[in-house]
Coordinates of C-alpha atoms and ligand atoms in Angstrom, one line a residue:
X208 CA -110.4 83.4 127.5
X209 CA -106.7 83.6 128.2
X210 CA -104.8 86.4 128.4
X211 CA -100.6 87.4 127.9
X212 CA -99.5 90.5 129.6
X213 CA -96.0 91.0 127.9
X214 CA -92.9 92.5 130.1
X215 CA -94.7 95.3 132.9
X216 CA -94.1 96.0 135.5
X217 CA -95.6 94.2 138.3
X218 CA -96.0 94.8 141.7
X219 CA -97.4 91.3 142.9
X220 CA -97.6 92.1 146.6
X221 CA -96.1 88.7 147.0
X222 CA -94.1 87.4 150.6
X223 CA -90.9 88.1 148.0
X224 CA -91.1 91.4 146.3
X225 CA -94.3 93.2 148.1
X226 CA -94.7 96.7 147.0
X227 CA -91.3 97.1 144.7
X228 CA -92.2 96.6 141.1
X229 CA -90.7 94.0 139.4
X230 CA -90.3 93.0 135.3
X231 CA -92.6 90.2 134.4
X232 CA -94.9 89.1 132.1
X233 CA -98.0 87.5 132.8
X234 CA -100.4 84.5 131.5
X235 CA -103.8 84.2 132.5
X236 CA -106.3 81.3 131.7
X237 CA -109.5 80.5 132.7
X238 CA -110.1 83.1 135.5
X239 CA -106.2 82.4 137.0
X240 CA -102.9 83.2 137.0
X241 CA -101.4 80.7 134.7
X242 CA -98.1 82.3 134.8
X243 CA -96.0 85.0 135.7
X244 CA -92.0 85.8 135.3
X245 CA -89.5 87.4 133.5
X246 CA -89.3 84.6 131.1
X247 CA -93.2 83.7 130.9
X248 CA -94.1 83.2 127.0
X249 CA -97.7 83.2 125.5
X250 CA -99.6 80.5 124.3
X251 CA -101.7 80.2 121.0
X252 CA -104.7 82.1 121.1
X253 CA -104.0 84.1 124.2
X254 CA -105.2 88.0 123.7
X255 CA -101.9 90.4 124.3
X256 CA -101.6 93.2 125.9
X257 CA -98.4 95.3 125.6
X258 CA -96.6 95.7 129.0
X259 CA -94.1 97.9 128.7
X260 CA -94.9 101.3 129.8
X261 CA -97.7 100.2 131.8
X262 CA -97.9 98.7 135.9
X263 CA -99.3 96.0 136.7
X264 CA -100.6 95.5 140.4
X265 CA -103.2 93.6 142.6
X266 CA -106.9 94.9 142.3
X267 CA -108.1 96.9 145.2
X268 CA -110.5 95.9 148.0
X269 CA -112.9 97.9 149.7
X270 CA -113.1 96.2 153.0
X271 CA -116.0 98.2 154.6
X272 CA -118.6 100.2 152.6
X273 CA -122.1 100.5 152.5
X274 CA -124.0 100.5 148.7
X275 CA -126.9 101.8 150.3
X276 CA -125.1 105.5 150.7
X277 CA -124.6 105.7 147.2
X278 CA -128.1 107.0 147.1
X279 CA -127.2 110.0 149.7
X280 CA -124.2 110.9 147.9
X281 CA -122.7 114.4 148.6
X282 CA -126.2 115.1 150.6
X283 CA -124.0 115.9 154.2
X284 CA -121.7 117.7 155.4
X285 CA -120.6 118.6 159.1
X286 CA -122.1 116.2 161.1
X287 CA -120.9 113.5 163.3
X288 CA -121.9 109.9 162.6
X289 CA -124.7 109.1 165.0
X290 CA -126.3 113.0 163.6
X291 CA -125.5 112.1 160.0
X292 CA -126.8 108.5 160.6
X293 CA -130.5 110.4 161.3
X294 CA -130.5 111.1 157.9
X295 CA -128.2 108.7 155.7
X296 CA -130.5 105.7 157.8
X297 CA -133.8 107.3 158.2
X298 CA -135.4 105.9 161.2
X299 CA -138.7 107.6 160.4
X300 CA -140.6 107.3 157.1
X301 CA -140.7 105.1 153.9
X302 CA -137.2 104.2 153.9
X303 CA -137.7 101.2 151.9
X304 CA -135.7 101.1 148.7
X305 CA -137.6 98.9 145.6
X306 CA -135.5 95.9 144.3
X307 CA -135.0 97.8 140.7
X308 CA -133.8 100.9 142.6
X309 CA -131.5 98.7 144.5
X310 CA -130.0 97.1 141.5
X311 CA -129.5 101.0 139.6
X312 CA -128.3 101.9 143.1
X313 CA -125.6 98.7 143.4
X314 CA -124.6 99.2 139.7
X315 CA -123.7 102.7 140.1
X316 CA -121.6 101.7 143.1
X317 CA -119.8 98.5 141.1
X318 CA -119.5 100.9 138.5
X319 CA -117.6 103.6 139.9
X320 CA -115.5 101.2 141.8
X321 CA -114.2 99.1 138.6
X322 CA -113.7 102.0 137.2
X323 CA -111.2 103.6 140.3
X324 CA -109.3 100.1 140.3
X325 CA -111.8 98.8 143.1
X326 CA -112.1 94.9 142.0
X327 CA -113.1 93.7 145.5
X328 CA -116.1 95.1 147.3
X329 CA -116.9 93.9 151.2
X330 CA -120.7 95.5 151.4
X331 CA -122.4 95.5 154.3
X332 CA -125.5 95.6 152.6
X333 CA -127.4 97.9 155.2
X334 CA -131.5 98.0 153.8
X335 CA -134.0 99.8 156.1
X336 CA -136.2 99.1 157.7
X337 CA -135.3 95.5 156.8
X338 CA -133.6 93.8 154.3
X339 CA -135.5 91.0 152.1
X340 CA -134.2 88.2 149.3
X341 CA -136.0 90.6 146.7
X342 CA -133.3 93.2 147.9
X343 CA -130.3 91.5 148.5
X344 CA -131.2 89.1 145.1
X345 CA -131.1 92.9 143.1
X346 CA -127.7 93.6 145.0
X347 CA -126.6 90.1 144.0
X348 CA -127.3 90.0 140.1
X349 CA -126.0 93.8 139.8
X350 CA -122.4 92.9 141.0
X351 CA -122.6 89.3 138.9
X352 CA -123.7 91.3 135.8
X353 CA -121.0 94.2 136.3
X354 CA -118.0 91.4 137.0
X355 CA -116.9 92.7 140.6
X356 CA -116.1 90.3 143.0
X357 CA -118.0 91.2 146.1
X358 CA -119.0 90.0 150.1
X359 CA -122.4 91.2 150.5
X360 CA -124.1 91.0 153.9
X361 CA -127.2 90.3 155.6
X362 CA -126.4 93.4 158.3
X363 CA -128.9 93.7 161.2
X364 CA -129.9 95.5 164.0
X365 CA -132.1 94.0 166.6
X366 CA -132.7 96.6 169.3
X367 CA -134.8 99.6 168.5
X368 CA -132.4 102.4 166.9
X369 CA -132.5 104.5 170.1
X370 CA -131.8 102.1 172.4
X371 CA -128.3 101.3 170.8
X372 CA -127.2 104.6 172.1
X373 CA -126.2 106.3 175.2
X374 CA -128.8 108.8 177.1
X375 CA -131.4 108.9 174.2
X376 CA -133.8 107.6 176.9
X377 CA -133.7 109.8 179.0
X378 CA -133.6 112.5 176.4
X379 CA -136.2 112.0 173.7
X380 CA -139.4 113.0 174.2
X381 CA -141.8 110.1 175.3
X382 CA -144.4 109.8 173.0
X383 CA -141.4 109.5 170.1
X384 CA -139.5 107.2 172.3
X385 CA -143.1 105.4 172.5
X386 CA -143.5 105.2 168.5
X387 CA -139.2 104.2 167.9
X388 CA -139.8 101.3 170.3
X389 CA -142.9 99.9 168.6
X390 CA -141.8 99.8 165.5
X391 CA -140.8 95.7 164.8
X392 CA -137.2 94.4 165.2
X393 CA -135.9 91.4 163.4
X394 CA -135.5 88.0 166.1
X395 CA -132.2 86.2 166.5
X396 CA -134.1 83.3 165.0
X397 CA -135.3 85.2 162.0
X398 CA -131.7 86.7 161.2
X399 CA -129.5 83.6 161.4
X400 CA -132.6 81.5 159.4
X401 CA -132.3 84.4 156.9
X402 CA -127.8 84.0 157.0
X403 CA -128.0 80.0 156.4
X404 CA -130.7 80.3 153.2
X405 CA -128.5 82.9 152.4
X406 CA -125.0 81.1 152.6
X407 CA -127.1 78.6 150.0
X408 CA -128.3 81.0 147.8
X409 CA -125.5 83.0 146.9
X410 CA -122.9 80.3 147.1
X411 CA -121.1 80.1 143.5
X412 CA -122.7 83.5 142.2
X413 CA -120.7 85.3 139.7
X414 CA -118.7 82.6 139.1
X415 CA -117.5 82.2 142.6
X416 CA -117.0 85.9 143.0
X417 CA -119.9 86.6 145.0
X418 CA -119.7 85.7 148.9
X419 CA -122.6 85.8 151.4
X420 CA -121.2 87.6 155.0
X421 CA -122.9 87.8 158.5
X422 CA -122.8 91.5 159.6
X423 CA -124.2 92.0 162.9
X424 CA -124.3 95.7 163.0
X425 CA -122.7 96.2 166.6
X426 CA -122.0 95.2 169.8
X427 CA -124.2 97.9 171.2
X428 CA -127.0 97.4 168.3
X429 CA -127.4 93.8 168.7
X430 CA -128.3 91.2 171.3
X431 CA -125.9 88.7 172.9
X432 CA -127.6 85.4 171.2
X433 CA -127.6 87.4 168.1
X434 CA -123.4 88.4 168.2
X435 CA -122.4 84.9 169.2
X436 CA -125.1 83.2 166.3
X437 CA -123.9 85.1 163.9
X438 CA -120.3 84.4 164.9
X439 CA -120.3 80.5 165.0
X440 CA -122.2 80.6 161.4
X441 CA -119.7 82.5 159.7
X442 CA -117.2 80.3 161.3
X443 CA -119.3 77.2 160.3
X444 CA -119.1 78.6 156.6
X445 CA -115.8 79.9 156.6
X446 CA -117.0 83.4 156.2
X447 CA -116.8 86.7 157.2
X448 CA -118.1 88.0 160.5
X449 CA -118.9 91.9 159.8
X450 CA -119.1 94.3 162.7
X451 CA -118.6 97.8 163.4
X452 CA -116.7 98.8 166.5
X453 CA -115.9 101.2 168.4
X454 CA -116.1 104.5 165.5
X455 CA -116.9 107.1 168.0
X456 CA -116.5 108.4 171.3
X457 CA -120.0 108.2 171.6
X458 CA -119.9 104.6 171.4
X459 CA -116.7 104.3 173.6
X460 CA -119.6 105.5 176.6
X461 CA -121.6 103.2 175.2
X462 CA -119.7 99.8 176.3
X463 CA -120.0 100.9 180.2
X464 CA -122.9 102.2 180.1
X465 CA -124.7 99.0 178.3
X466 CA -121.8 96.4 179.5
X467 CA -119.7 97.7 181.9
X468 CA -117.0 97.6 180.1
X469 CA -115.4 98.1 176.6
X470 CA -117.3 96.7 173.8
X471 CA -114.3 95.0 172.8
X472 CA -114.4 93.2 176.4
X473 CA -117.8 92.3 176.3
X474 CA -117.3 90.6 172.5
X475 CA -114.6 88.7 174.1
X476 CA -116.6 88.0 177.1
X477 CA -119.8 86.4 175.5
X478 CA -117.4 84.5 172.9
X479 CA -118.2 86.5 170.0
X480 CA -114.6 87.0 168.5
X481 CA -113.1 85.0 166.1
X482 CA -110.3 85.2 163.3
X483 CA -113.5 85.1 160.5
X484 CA -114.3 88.5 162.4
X485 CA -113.7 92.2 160.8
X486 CA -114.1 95.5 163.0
X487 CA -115.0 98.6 160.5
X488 CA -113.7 101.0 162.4
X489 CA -112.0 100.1 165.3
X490 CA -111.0 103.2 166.4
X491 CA -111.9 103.8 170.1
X492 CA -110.1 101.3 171.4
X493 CA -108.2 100.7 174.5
X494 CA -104.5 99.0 175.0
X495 CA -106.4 96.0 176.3
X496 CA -108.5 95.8 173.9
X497 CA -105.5 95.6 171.2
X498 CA -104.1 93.0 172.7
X499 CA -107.7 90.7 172.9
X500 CA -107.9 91.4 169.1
X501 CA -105.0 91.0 168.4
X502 CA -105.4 87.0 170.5
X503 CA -108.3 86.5 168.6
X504 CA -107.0 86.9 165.0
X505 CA -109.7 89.9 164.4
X506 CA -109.0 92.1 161.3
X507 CA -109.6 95.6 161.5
X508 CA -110.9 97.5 158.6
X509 CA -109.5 101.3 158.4
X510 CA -111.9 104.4 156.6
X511 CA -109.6 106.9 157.4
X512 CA -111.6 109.2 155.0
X513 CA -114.8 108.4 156.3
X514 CA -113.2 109.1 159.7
X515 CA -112.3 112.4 158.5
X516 CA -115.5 113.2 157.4
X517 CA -117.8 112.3 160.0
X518 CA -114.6 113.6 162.7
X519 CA -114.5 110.5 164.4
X520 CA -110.8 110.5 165.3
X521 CA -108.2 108.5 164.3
X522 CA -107.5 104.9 164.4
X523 CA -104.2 103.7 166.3
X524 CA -102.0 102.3 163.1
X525 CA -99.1 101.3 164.7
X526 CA -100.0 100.0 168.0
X527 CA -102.2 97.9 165.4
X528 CA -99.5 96.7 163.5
X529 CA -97.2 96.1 166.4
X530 CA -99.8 94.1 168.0
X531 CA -99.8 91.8 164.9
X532 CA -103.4 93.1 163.5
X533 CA -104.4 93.0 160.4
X534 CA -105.4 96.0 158.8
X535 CA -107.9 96.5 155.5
X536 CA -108.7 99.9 154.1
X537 CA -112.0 100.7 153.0
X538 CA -114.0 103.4 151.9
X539 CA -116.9 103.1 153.8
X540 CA -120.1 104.0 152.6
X541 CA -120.9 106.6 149.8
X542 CA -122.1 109.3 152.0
X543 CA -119.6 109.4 155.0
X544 CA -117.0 109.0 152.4
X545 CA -118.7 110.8 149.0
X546 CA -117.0 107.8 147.1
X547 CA -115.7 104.4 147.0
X548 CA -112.0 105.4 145.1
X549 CA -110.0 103.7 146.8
X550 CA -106.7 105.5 145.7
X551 CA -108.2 108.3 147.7
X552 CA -108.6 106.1 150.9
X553 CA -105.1 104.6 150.0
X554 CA -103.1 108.0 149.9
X555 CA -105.1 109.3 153.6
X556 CA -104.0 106.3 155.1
X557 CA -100.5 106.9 153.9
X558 CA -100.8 110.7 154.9
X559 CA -103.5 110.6 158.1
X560 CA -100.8 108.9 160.6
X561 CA -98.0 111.4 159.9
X562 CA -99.6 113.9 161.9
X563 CA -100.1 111.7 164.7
X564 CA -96.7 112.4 166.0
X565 CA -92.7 113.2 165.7
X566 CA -91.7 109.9 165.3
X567 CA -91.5 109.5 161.9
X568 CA -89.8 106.3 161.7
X569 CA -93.5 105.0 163.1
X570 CA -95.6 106.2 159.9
X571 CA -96.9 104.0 157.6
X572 CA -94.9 103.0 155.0
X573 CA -96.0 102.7 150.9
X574 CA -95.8 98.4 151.6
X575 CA -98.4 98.4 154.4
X576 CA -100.6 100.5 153.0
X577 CA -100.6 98.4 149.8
X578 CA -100.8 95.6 151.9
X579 CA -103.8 96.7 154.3
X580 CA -105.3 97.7 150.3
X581 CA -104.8 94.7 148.8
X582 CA -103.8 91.4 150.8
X583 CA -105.0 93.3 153.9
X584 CA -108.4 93.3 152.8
X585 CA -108.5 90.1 151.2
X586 CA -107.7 88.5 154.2
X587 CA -110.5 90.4 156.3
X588 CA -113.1 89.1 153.7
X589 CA -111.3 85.3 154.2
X590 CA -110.7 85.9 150.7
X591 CA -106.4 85.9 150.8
X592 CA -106.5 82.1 149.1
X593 CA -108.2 83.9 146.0
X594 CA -107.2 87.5 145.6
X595 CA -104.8 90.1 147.1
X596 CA -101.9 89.6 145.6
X597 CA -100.5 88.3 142.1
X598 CA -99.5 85.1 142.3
X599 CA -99.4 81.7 140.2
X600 CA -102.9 79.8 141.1
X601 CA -104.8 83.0 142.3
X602 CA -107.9 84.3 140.7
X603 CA -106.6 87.3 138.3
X604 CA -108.0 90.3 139.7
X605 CA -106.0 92.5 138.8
X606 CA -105.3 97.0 137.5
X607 CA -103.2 97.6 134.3
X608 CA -102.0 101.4 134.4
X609 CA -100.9 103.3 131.9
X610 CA -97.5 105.2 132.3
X611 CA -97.6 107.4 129.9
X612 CA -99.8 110.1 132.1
X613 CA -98.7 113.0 133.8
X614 CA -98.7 111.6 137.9
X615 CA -96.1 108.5 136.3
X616 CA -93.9 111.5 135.3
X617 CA -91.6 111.8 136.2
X618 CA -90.9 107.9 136.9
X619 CA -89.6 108.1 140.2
X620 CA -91.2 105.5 142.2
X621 CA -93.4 103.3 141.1
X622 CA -94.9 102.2 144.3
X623 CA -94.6 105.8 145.7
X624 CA -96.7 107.3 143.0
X625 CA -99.6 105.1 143.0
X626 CA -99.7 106.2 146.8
X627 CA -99.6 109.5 146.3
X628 CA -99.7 110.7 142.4
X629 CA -102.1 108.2 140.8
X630 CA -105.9 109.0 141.5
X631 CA -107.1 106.9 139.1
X632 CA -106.7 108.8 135.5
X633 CA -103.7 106.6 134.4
X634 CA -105.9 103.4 135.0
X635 CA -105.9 101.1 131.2
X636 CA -107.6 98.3 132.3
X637 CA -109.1 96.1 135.0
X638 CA -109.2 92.9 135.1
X639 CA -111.6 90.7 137.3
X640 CA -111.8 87.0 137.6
X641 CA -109.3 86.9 134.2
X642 CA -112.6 89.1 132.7
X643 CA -111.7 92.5 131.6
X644 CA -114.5 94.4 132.8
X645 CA -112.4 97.9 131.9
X646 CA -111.2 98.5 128.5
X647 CA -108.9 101.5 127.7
X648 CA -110.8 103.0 130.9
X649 CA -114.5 102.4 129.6
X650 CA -116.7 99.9 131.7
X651 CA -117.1 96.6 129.3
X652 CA -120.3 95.1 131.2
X653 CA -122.2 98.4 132.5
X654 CA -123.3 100.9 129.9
X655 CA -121.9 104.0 131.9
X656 CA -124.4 106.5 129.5
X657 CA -127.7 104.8 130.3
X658 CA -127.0 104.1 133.8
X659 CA -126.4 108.2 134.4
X660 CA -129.4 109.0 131.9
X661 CA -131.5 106.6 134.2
X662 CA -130.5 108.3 137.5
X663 CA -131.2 111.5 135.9
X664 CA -134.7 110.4 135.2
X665 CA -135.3 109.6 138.2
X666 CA -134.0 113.1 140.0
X667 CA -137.2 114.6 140.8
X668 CA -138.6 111.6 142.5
X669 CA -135.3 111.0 144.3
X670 CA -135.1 114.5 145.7
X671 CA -138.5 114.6 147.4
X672 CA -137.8 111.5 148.9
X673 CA -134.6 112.3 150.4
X674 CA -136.3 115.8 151.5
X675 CA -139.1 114.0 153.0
X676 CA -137.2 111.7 154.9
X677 CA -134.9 114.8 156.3
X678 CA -137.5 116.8 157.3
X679 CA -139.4 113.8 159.5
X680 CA -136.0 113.1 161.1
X681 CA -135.0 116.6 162.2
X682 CA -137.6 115.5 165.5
X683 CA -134.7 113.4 166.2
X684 CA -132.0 116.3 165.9
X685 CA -132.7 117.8 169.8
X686 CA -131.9 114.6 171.7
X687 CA -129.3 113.5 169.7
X688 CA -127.1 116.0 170.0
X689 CA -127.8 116.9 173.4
X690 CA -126.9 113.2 173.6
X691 CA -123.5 114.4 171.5
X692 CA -122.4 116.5 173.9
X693 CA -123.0 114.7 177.0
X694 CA -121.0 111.5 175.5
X695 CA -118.3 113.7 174.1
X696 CA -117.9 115.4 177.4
X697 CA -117.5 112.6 179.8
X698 CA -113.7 111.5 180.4
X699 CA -112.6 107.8 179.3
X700 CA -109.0 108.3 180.0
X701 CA -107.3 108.3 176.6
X702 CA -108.2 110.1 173.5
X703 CA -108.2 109.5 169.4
X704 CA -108.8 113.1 168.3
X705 CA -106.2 114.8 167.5
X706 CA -105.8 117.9 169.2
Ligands
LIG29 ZN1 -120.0 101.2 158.2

């Protein structure tokens, strides 16, 4: 199919024009960007679509959820992560999640996201207890049926859950501690055996949309073999390296406690940085530890909502982008963040900062968050050759919105607006791959009405599972937030709460 966009306005996100819109028209052919200029003509048998009073601008991409939350969505409130984790990641129960379940659960996530402009997921694919082909095929064949373009991981944790945090040893009581610690972990060995069939299987999914990532889940949650491993295959592959660092405070303690020293140090130290690597997070971190990720060409993926929710503080934007960092925004998963619209995540990253200080001429300005939304993100899935911008010889992924709404009037600022006014409403169409996979707003490829009747269905049986799993987990709740406390209190010589 080709497609002509006649005379929009464009923001390509481009080295030239970035954020300011331009007037262009557009050709698309094949799955690329044929063409696009003010003097760009169509070609027989291209589909039209009318430009004018409609913007034009690069897809957006999610550079850190989770599609397993989307089950938990809207269950929590008022907890901080490694409390909320108890309950959003179960460590006691039947956790396990069936492959059709996982394919309703990842179609509801690609869903939502095509809809709110989202035409780049980076899912850290988080299954527990374990994760297995059946699963992550059912992830797989869900995003290559609804036309997103996705990284989906392979995440792993290969200590037992309470030994990845600070204190819990010492507090839990023994015969749980006992029972946590038996319960099987996956080897080095069987993880990066899993990664390399898994580079194989998934290669040239979708069209070439669908990526296979390594995401070991931390530095505190994994082994050393295990970090490095995973490091030199996504290198070898020319993929993305996912890991979260440094969200909370609590995990701040945990780098001298475990290490000795920051967990950004002890990355650097046992060679597992590299410019394939993302941090989610990334907020705890010291000057020093800027500068080494900075060095090493890590991106840093920002979830300022998600930080909001779960109060984990606030990640240092401009010391970030004065070190040279690249920053992504993402939503993170859909119950520390309720949702993957991005738009939302875009606008608190533009407002979040403000309030960091007086210096106003340091807040982040409506180009770099686009960028750290589009190209930003791109880059941290080593996905900036295909996507992130619009641009002759890139893959078309791309958001047509309507003008003609109310947050477009009055027409101020283009760019400014789609910060802060646009939430989503005005969006036309979306456009992945050169596939329009949202029509007039209405998902082409998922049937929106079944997929909500089916979830409804399945309510009952839902809800005692979720209630189950809560109510085993509360055994957890003493420990951990005596644990809470006695992180929170101790003194590491800076601070990212606001206060
Ligand atoms: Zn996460």
């Amino acid at each position: 199919m080709s497609l002509f966009i006649a005379n929009a306005q464009v923001i390509t996100m481009d080295g030239e024009s970035g954020s300011t819109p331009v007037t262009a028209s557009i050709r698309i052919q094949d799955g690329v960007i044929a063409a696009l200029g003010p003097d760009v003509r169509p070609e027989p048998g291209d589909v039209e679509i009318d430009g004018r009073d409609r913007l034009v601008a690069p897809g957006l991409v999610n550079a850190h959820t989770h599609s397993w939350e989307t089950l938990f969505k809207g269950r929590f409130d008022n907890l901080p992560l490694e409390l909320w984790m108890l309950f959003s990641y179960p460590i006691l129960g039947n956790t396990r999640v069936d492959p059709d379940l996982v394919t309703l659960r990842s179609t509801l996530f690609a869903a939502e996201s095509l809809k709110a402009g989202v035409t780049t997921v980076i899912d850290d694919v988080l299954e527990t207890p374990d994760q297995d082909f059946d699963q992550l095929d059912a992830v797989v064949d869900a995003y290559d049926v609804a036309g997103i373009r996705a990284n989906v991981s392979g995440h792993i944790i290969n200590k037992p859950f309470v030994d990845t945090l600070p204190f819990v040893g010492e507090l839990l009581e023994s015969s749980l501690l006992d029972d946590v610690r038996a319960m099987p972990v996956p080897t080095t060995a069987d993880y990066l055996d899993f990664s390399a069939e898994a580079f194989g299987r998934y290669r040239g999914r979708g069209g070439g949309r669908i990526s296979y990532m390594v995401a070991p889940s931390g530095p505190q949650r994994c082994t050393d073999d295990l970090l490095t491993g995973a490091t030199e295959l996504a290198v070898a592959h020319g993929a993305e390296c996912h890991i979260h660092v440094l969200e909370t405070k609590t995990q701040a303690v945990t780098g001298p406690e475990f290490y000795g020293t920051t967990l950004v140090k002890h990355l650097d130290r046992i060679g597992a940085l590299s410019a394939n690597t993302t941090f989610a997070h990334g907020i705890w971190v010291t000057d020093e530890d800027i500068e080494l990720i900075a060095r090493a060409g890590v991106s840093v993926s920002h979830n300022p909502i998600s930080n909001l929710k779960l109060g984990s503080g606030v990640l240092p934007w401009r010391q970030y982008l004065d070190a040279g960092v690249n920053l992504g925004l993402g939503s993170d998963g859909g119950s520390s963040s309720d949702s993957p619209r991005m738009l939302d995540v875009v606008k608190a990253a533009g407002l979040l900062h403000k309030i960091s200080g007086p210096d106003y001429e340091s807040w982040p300005t409506v180009q770099e968050v686009l960028h750290a939304a589009t190209l930003g993100g791109a880059r941290s899935g080593m996905l900036q050759d295909a996507v992130g911008s619009l641009e002759v010889g890139k893959r078309a992924d791309l958001v047509i919105y309507d003008l003609k709404t109310l947050a477009f009037t009055p027409r101020n600022s283009l760019e400014k607006q789609l910060v802060y006014s646009e939430n989503g409403g005005s969006i036309d169409y979306v456009i992945v791959d050169g596939e329009i996979v949202v029509d007039h707003g209405s998902l082409t490829t998922v049937d929106e009405e079944a997929l909500i009747e089916e979830f409804a269905e399945r309510r009952p049986q839902l809800q005692s599972w979720h209630d189950e799993l809560e109510q085993l987990n509360q055994a957890f709740v003493p420990a951990f937030t005596q644990m809470h406390h006695r992180a929170q209190a101790q003194d590491i010589g800076f601070t990212r709460y606001l206060r």
